[in-house]
Structures are given as structure tokens and as C-alpha cells.
Amino acid sequence: MKKLNIRPIIIVLVFCLGFWSAAGPARAGGLKERKQKQKLSVVKSRIKKEKERIKKILRKETSVLSEINRINKNIVRKRRELRRLKASLTRIRKKIRTAEAKIKALEKKKEKLSARLAMRLRAMYKMRNGEIVNMAFSPGLKDSTDLGRRHKYMTLITEYDSVLLGKYEENLSKLESEKKTLVGLKGRLESARRGLVSGKREKEALKGDRVALLVAVREEKDGRLKMVGELEKAARDLTALLDGLKGGRDARLTGFAAMKGRLAMPVRGSVTSHFGKVRHPKFKTITFNKGIIIDTPAGRPVKSVYRGRVIYTGWLKGYGQIMIIDHGGGFYTLFAHLESILKDRGAAVAKGEEIAIVGDSGPYAEAGLYFEIRKKGVPQDPMKWFASR
């Protein structure tokens, strides 16, 4: 047989390995660079699409406030879903801990029952080898009464064994059931976790849409002017809403007029937007604020400044989620930009009672409370009604 000359093959392999080892880092670096370029291209494409989408919104006949209101509603809804999911996760985790504790207790009980059962099985095995007959008919028997007594004892032993087996089987059944429950709970927990992650992602995407839209509005004069016009229309819509509401005729709803300069703030925080005319520093547009904005974190409770009755709750374009309270004598207070409302329409509220939760459902995507006081439909400067601090 002809001997194979492997020297050329080895030389070729060494050459190839040297080439690959030298080219490997270069290829790796080139691959990394291509991936980075691809990622950058995707990001640029997304930014371009987002800008085009926002420009379409600004060019649309439909209002910017309508789009912001729609996004805000979805954000509030998504937050509510996330709170429910978090509460569900807490409940499931509690049930899992309970199931695990039950399984642990049943496992211990199973060990004890297994030991007792093993002991009884050994005894039964001995009985099958004749010891039971020897015990029943041993020479020590005195009479039939003694035999009956021994029979009774053996019957009791048999019954005890039967009960022991029953307990063991019952324990196994419960253990199996609890293990199935635990598997099901862990499945629900994983599903809830996935839902929570997905919900958070969707909420952040919505917030990103809102910020992008507002940035575009602030940076473009046409968008800013359009939004100012829409906010003015929203203010007229609010006035029309208040004019259309019929205040209660509760005789107890009196005394608000005497509270000027004595009311407490509806929420802790600092006033960042005051009552009256406001001039935009960049576009020189002038708007009239009919209320104030109190800068305060989302989630903080809002309190009624005086006793009254809730006459309106809902969403209003340009104000987000709102609540209106009738204090009698033609006086109303309005709370807006809310995250959630704690009182139903028609509910009586006391002075200082928690009525809502601060949110960011207004047109500026910022947490805070918008607050108005009106007397027979005419806006009042709330700062003149608050007690000096």
C-alpha cells in the first residue's frame, strides 16, 4: 500500500490556521462595526418615522389636544392595569407561600405516616408467618372469653391499620393536589410577570409618543399657536360645561364666601403657574390662566378645600381627568390633571376629605394639580382664597 505523504497537508493547515488567526480579529471587528451601523440605521429610521407621524398630527384638522387626551387616557388605563397586575402578583405570591407551607407540612406528615406504616407492615408480615394464629390459639388461653378478648384486640389492630392506610392515602391525595395547585400558581405568576413587563413597555411607549408630540409643539411656532388656540377653546368648553351644570339645593352648602383668605391648599406643593395673563417667552403668545397649577408628585392625595357635593367627574380635552365640586351660593372648585377620582358624582364631601389623586393627565405631560375657584361661572384668583402660609 502506498504511504500517504502528510507533510504538504500539515503545511497547508498551518498556513490556513495562521491566516485565520490573523484575519479573525479583523473580521470580528468588521462584524461589530456592521452591527453598530445596522442598529444606528434602525434608530434613525424610527426617529424619521416618528417625526413624520408627529408632523402629520400637527397638519391634521383634528386637534393636538385630542391626540394628547387620547394618549393620556391610554396611559392612565395602562397604569390602572399595571396596578391590578402588581396586586395580582402579590396575591399569587402569597398563595404560593401558603401552598409551599402546606406541602412542607404534608411532606412531614407523610414521613411520620410512612414510618408508622412501615412498622405496621413489618408486624403484619410476622402475623402472616403464623404468629397471629399462635397468639390466638396459644396454650395460655383459659376460656372462650379470653379468646374473644384476643379476637377483639386483633380486630382493633386491623381497624387501626385500616385507618392508618386511609390517612396515608388521604395525605398523598392532598399532597398531590397541593403540588398541582403550586404548579398552576407558578404558571399564573409567570403569566402575570410577562403581562407586567409588556404593560410597562407599552406605557413607556405611550409616554414617549406624548413627549415627542409636545416637544414638536413647543419647538414649532405653528404647532404652539395651534395648541394655544385649542387651549382657549377648551377653556370656553369648560365654562359652557359649568354653565350647564345645575348646582345642588342643599341648604347645608353655605358659608364658602366667608372662607376667603382662610382656605387650605388642596394639595401640598408649590404654585408654578399663576392666575391671570401669561406671556410665552419664545413665541410671545399671551394666554389667560383661569386657575393655578400646583407642582406636586403624581400619586399624592387631593383634598376638598371646603364641604360640598361632587357634581361632575370625567375627561375634558385640555384638562385631562377632572372633578367639579359645588359648594353652594354659586361657588365651585375644579380639580384637573388627575390620575384617579375617589368620589362618585353626587357624593357629599367634607372639608379636608381626600377626593382624588394627583396625576399628569393634563396637556403638558407634567405631574401636578390644576385648580380653579369660580363664583357664578366667573374665575377667581385661588391665591387670594388661601390662608397665608
Coordinates of C-alpha atoms in Angstrom, one line a residue:
M1 CA 0.0 0.0 0.0
K2 CA 1.3 3.4 -0.9
K3 CA 2.4 5.5 2.0
L4 CA 0.5 8.8 2.3
N5 CA 2.7 11.9 2.4
I6 CA 1.1 14.1 5.1
R7 CA 3.8 16.9 5.2
P8 CA 2.1 19.1 2.5
I9 CA -1.2 18.7 4.2
I10 CA 0.3 19.9 7.5
I11 CA 2.0 22.9 5.9
V12 CA -1.4 23.9 4.3
L13 CA -3.2 23.5 7.6
V14 CA -0.6 25.6 9.5
F15 CA -0.8 28.3 6.8
C16 CA -4.6 28.4 6.9
L17 CA -4.6 28.5 10.7
G18 CA -2.1 31.4 10.7
F19 CA -4.3 33.2 8.2
W20 CA -7.5 32.6 10.1
S21 CA -5.9 33.7 13.4
A22 CA -4.7 36.9 11.8
A23 CA -7.9 37.5 9.9
G24 CA -10.2 36.5 12.8
P25 CA -9.9 39.7 14.9
A26 CA -10.2 41.9 11.8
R27 CA -13.4 40.0 10.7
A28 CA -14.7 40.3 14.3
G29 CA -14.1 44.0 14.4
G30 CA -15.7 44.4 11.0
L31 CA -18.7 42.4 12.1
K32 CA -19.1 44.5 15.2
E33 CA -18.9 47.7 13.2
R34 CA -21.6 46.4 10.7
K35 CA -23.9 45.6 13.6
Q36 CA -23.5 49.0 15.1
K37 CA -24.2 50.6 11.8
Q38 CA -27.3 48.5 11.4
K39 CA -28.6 49.5 14.8
L40 CA -27.9 53.1 14.1
S41 CA -29.8 52.8 10.8
V42 CA -32.8 51.3 12.6
V43 CA -32.8 54.1 15.2
K44 CA -32.6 56.8 12.5
S45 CA -35.4 55.1 10.6
R46 CA -37.6 55.1 13.8
I47 CA -36.8 58.8 14.5
K48 CA -37.7 59.7 10.9
K49 CA -41.0 57.8 11.1
E50 CA -41.8 59.4 14.5
K51 CA -41.1 62.9 13.2
E52 CA -43.2 62.3 10.1
R53 CA -46.1 60.9 12.3
I54 CA -45.9 64.0 14.5
K55 CA -45.9 66.4 11.6
K56 CA -49.0 64.6 10.2
I57 CA -50.7 65.1 13.6
L58 CA -49.8 68.8 13.6
R59 CA -51.1 69.2 10.0
K60 CA -54.3 67.3 10.7
E61 CA -57.6 69.1 11.1
T62 CA -58.0 67.0 14.3
S63 CA -56.6 68.8 17.3
V64 CA -53.3 68.3 19.1
L65 CA -55.3 68.3 22.4
S66 CA -57.4 65.4 21.2
E67 CA -54.3 63.4 20.4
I68 CA -52.8 64.3 23.8
N69 CA -56.1 63.4 25.5
R70 CA -56.2 60.1 23.8
I71 CA -52.6 59.3 24.8
N72 CA -53.3 60.4 28.4
K73 CA -56.4 58.2 28.6
N74 CA -54.3 55.2 27.4
I75 CA -51.5 56.0 29.9
V76 CA -54.0 56.2 32.8
R77 CA -55.7 53.0 31.7
K78 CA -52.3 51.2 31.3
R79 CA -51.3 52.4 34.8
R80 CA -54.5 51.0 36.2
E81 CA -53.9 47.7 34.5
L82 CA -50.3 47.6 35.9
R83 CA -51.6 48.3 39.4
R84 CA -54.0 45.4 39.0
L85 CA -51.3 43.2 37.8
K86 CA -49.0 44.1 40.7
A87 CA -51.8 43.4 43.1
S88 CA -52.4 40.1 41.4
L89 CA -48.7 39.2 41.6
T90 CA -48.7 40.0 45.4
R91 CA -51.8 37.8 45.8
I92 CA -50.3 34.9 43.8
R93 CA -47.0 35.1 45.6
K94 CA -48.9 34.9 48.9
K95 CA -50.9 31.9 47.7
I96 CA -47.6 30.2 46.5
R97 CA -46.1 30.7 50.0
T98 CA -49.2 29.2 51.6
A99 CA -49.2 26.2 49.1
E100 CA -45.4 25.7 49.8
A101 CA -46.1 25.8 53.6
K102 CA -48.9 23.2 53.2
I103 CA -46.7 21.0 51.0
K104 CA -43.9 21.1 53.6
A105 CA -46.4 20.2 56.4
L106 CA -47.9 17.4 54.3
E107 CA -44.4 16.1 53.5
K108 CA -43.5 15.9 57.2
K109 CA -46.8 14.2 57.9
K110 CA -46.1 11.8 55.1
E111 CA -42.8 10.9 56.6
K112 CA -44.3 10.2 60.0
L113 CA -47.2 8.1 58.5
S114 CA -44.6 6.2 56.3
A115 CA -42.6 5.3 59.4
R116 CA -45.7 4.1 61.3
L117 CA -47.0 2.3 58.2
A118 CA -43.6 0.6 57.7
M119 CA -43.7 -0.6 61.3
R120 CA -47.2 -1.9 60.9
L121 CA -46.3 -3.7 57.7
R122 CA -43.5 -5.5 59.4
A123 CA -45.9 -6.6 62.1
M124 CA -48.4 -7.7 59.6
Y125 CA -45.7 -9.7 57.8
K126 CA -44.9 -11.5 61.0
M127 CA -48.6 -12.3 61.5
R128 CA -48.8 -13.8 58.1
N129 CA -46.0 -16.2 59.2
G130 CA -48.2 -17.7 61.8
E131 CA -47.7 -15.5 64.8
I132 CA -51.3 -14.3 64.6
V133 CA -52.5 -17.9 64.8
N134 CA -50.1 -18.7 67.7
M135 CA -51.3 -15.7 69.6
A136 CA -55.0 -16.5 69.0
F137 CA -54.7 -20.2 69.9
S138 CA -51.8 -20.2 72.3
P139 CA -51.8 -22.8 75.2
G140 CA -52.2 -19.9 77.6
L141 CA -55.9 -19.5 76.7
K142 CA -58.1 -20.0 79.7
D143 CA -61.5 -20.0 78.1
S144 CA -63.7 -18.7 75.3
T145 CA -63.9 -15.2 77.0
D146 CA -60.1 -14.9 76.8
L147 CA -60.3 -15.9 73.1
G148 CA -63.0 -13.3 72.4
R149 CA -60.9 -10.7 74.1
R150 CA -57.8 -11.6 72.0
H151 CA -60.1 -11.5 68.9
K152 CA -61.3 -8.1 69.9
Y153 CA -57.8 -6.8 70.2
M154 CA -56.8 -8.2 66.8
T155 CA -59.9 -6.6 65.3
L156 CA -58.9 -3.2 66.8
I157 CA -55.4 -3.7 65.4
T158 CA -56.8 -4.4 62.0
E159 CA -59.1 -1.4 62.2
Y160 CA -56.1 0.8 63.3
D161 CA -54.1 -0.4 60.3
S162 CA -57.0 0.4 58.1
V163 CA -57.3 3.9 59.5
L164 CA -53.6 4.4 59.2
L165 CA -53.7 3.3 55.5
G166 CA -56.6 5.7 55.0
K167 CA -54.7 8.6 56.5
Y168 CA -51.7 7.8 54.4
E169 CA -53.8 7.7 51.2
E170 CA -55.6 10.9 52.2
N171 CA -52.2 12.6 52.9
L172 CA -50.9 11.5 49.4
S173 CA -54.0 12.8 47.7
K174 CA -53.8 16.2 49.5
L175 CA -50.0 16.4 48.7
E176 CA -50.7 15.7 45.0
S177 CA -53.5 18.3 45.0
E178 CA -51.3 21.0 46.6
K179 CA -48.4 20.2 44.2
K180 CA -50.8 20.7 41.2
T181 CA -52.1 23.9 42.8
L182 CA -48.5 25.1 43.2
V183 CA -47.7 24.3 39.5
G184 CA -50.8 26.2 38.4
L185 CA -49.9 29.2 40.7
K186 CA -46.4 29.4 39.3
G187 CA -47.8 29.4 35.8
R188 CA -50.1 32.2 36.7
L189 CA -47.2 34.1 38.3
E190 CA -45.1 33.8 35.2
S191 CA -48.0 34.9 33.0
A192 CA -48.6 37.9 35.3
R193 CA -44.9 38.8 35.2
R194 CA -44.9 38.7 31.4
G195 CA -48.0 40.9 31.4
L196 CA -46.4 43.3 33.7
V197 CA -43.2 43.6 31.6
S198 CA -45.3 44.0 28.4
G199 CA -47.6 46.6 30.1
K200 CA -44.6 48.6 31.3
R201 CA -43.2 48.6 27.8
E202 CA -46.5 49.8 26.3
K203 CA -46.8 52.5 29.0
E204 CA -43.3 53.8 28.3
A205 CA -44.0 53.8 24.5
L206 CA -47.1 55.9 25.1
K207 CA -45.2 58.3 27.3
G208 CA -42.6 58.6 24.5
D209 CA -45.3 59.4 22.0
R210 CA -46.6 62.1 24.3
V211 CA -43.2 63.7 24.9
A212 CA -42.4 63.6 21.2
L213 CA -45.6 65.3 20.3
L214 CA -45.2 68.0 23.0
V215 CA -41.6 68.7 22.0
A216 CA -42.7 69.2 18.4
V217 CA -45.5 71.6 19.5
R218 CA -43.1 73.6 21.7
E219 CA -40.4 73.9 19.0
E220 CA -42.7 74.8 16.1
K221 CA -44.5 78.2 16.2
D222 CA -47.4 76.9 14.1
G223 CA -47.9 74.0 16.5
R224 CA -47.6 76.3 19.5
L225 CA -50.2 78.7 18.1
K226 CA -52.5 75.8 17.2
M227 CA -52.3 74.5 20.7
V228 CA -52.9 77.9 22.3
G229 CA -56.0 78.3 20.2
E230 CA -57.2 74.8 21.3
L231 CA -56.5 75.5 24.9
E232 CA -58.6 78.7 24.7
K233 CA -61.4 76.7 23.1
A234 CA -61.0 74.1 25.9
A235 CA -61.4 76.9 28.4
R236 CA -64.6 78.1 26.7
D237 CA -65.9 74.5 26.7
L238 CA -65.2 74.3 30.4
T239 CA -67.1 77.5 31.0
A240 CA -70.0 76.1 28.9
L241 CA -69.9 72.9 31.0
L242 CA -70.1 74.8 34.3
D243 CA -72.9 77.0 33.0
G244 CA -74.8 73.8 32.1
L245 CA -74.3 72.2 35.5
K246 CA -77.1 72.8 38.0
G247 CA -75.8 73.3 41.5
G248 CA -77.4 71.4 44.3
R249 CA -80.0 73.0 46.5
D250 CA -78.7 71.5 49.8
A251 CA -79.3 74.1 52.5
R252 CA -76.2 73.0 54.3
L253 CA -74.0 74.2 51.4
T254 CA -73.4 77.7 52.6
G255 CA -70.5 79.7 54.0
F256 CA -68.0 79.4 51.2
A257 CA -68.0 83.2 50.7
A258 CA -66.8 83.7 54.2
M259 CA -63.8 81.5 53.7
K260 CA -61.8 84.0 51.5
G261 CA -58.3 84.1 52.8
R262 CA -58.9 81.1 55.0
L263 CA -58.9 78.0 52.7
A264 CA -56.2 75.4 52.9
M265 CA -54.3 74.3 49.7
P266 CA -56.0 71.3 48.1
V267 CA -52.5 69.5 47.9
R268 CA -49.0 70.1 49.3
G269 CA -46.7 71.7 46.7
S270 CA -45.6 74.9 45.1
V271 CA -47.6 77.1 42.7
T272 CA -45.7 77.1 39.3
S273 CA -48.4 78.7 37.1
H274 CA -50.4 81.6 38.5
F275 CA -53.8 83.1 37.7
G276 CA -54.1 85.8 35.0
K277 CA -52.2 86.7 31.8
V278 CA -49.2 84.7 30.9
R279 CA -46.8 85.6 28.1
H280 CA -44.8 82.8 26.3
P281 CA -41.1 83.8 26.4
K282 CA -40.2 82.4 22.9
F283 CA -43.3 82.9 20.8
K284 CA -44.7 86.0 22.6
T285 CA -48.2 84.5 22.7
I286 CA -50.4 85.6 25.6
T287 CA -52.8 83.2 27.3
F288 CA -55.1 83.8 30.3
N289 CA -54.9 81.3 33.1
K290 CA -58.3 80.9 34.9
G291 CA -56.7 78.8 37.6
I292 CA -53.3 77.8 39.0
I293 CA -51.0 74.7 38.7
I294 CA -49.6 73.3 41.9
D295 CA -46.4 71.4 41.3
T296 CA -46.6 68.2 43.3
P297 CA -45.7 64.5 42.7
A298 CA -48.1 62.1 41.0
G299 CA -49.9 59.9 43.4
R300 CA -50.3 62.5 46.1
P301 CA -53.9 62.8 47.5
V302 CA -56.0 65.8 46.7
K303 CA -58.3 67.2 49.4
S304 CA -61.5 69.2 49.2
V305 CA -61.0 72.8 50.3
Y306 CA -64.5 73.0 51.7
R307 CA -67.6 71.0 52.2
G308 CA -69.7 70.4 49.1
R309 CA -71.1 67.9 46.6
V310 CA -69.5 66.4 43.6
I311 CA -71.4 67.5 40.5
Y312 CA -69.1 66.4 37.7
T313 CA -66.3 63.8 37.1
G314 CA -64.8 62.8 33.8
W315 CA -62.4 63.6 31.0
L316 CA -62.3 67.0 29.4
K317 CA -60.0 67.9 26.5
G318 CA -57.2 70.3 27.6
Y319 CA -57.7 69.4 31.3
G320 CA -57.4 65.7 31.5
Q321 CA -59.4 63.9 34.2
I322 CA -61.4 66.5 36.2
M323 CA -63.7 66.8 39.2
I324 CA -66.1 69.7 40.0
I325 CA -67.5 70.4 43.5
D326 CA -70.5 72.6 44.2
H327 CA -70.1 74.5 47.5
G328 CA -73.4 76.3 47.3
G329 CA -74.0 80.1 46.8
G330 CA -72.8 79.8 43.2
F331 CA -69.2 78.7 44.2
Y332 CA -67.5 75.8 42.5
T333 CA -64.0 74.4 42.7
L334 CA -62.4 72.5 39.9
F335 CA -59.6 69.9 40.1
A336 CA -57.8 68.8 36.9
H337 CA -54.9 66.8 35.5
L338 CA -55.9 63.9 37.9
E339 CA -54.7 60.4 37.9
S340 CA -57.9 59.0 39.5
I341 CA -61.0 60.1 41.2
L342 CA -62.1 58.8 44.6
K343 CA -65.6 60.1 44.8
D344 CA -68.6 59.4 42.6
R345 CA -70.8 62.1 41.1
G346 CA -73.4 63.2 43.7
A347 CA -71.3 62.3 46.7
A348 CA -71.1 64.7 49.6
V349 CA -67.6 65.7 50.6
A350 CA -66.3 67.2 53.9
K351 CA -63.7 69.9 54.2
G352 CA -60.2 68.3 54.1
E353 CA -61.5 64.9 52.7
E354 CA -59.4 63.1 50.2
I355 CA -61.3 63.2 46.8
A356 CA -58.7 62.4 44.1
I357 CA -55.1 61.5 43.2
V358 CA -52.6 63.8 41.5
G359 CA -51.7 62.8 38.0
D360 CA -50.2 64.0 34.7
S361 CA -53.3 63.8 32.5
G362 CA -53.2 67.4 31.5
P363 CA -51.9 68.8 28.2
Y364 CA -48.2 69.2 29.4
A365 CA -47.2 65.7 30.5
E366 CA -46.2 67.0 33.9
A367 CA -47.4 65.8 37.2
G368 CA -49.3 68.4 39.2
L369 CA -52.7 69.7 40.1
Y370 CA -54.7 72.3 38.1
F371 CA -57.1 74.1 40.5
E372 CA -59.8 76.7 39.9
I373 CA -62.4 78.6 42.0
R374 CA -65.4 80.0 40.3
K375 CA -68.2 82.3 41.5
K376 CA -71.3 82.0 39.3
G377 CA -69.1 81.0 36.5
V378 CA -66.5 83.8 36.9
P379 CA -62.9 82.6 37.6
Q380 CA -61.4 83.8 40.9
D381 CA -57.7 84.0 41.8
P382 CA -57.3 81.0 44.1
M383 CA -54.2 82.6 45.8
K384 CA -56.5 85.2 47.3
W385 CA -58.6 82.5 48.9
F386 CA -55.8 80.5 50.5
A387 CA -54.7 81.2 54.1
S388 CA -51.2 82.8 54.2
R389 CA -48.5 80.2 54.8

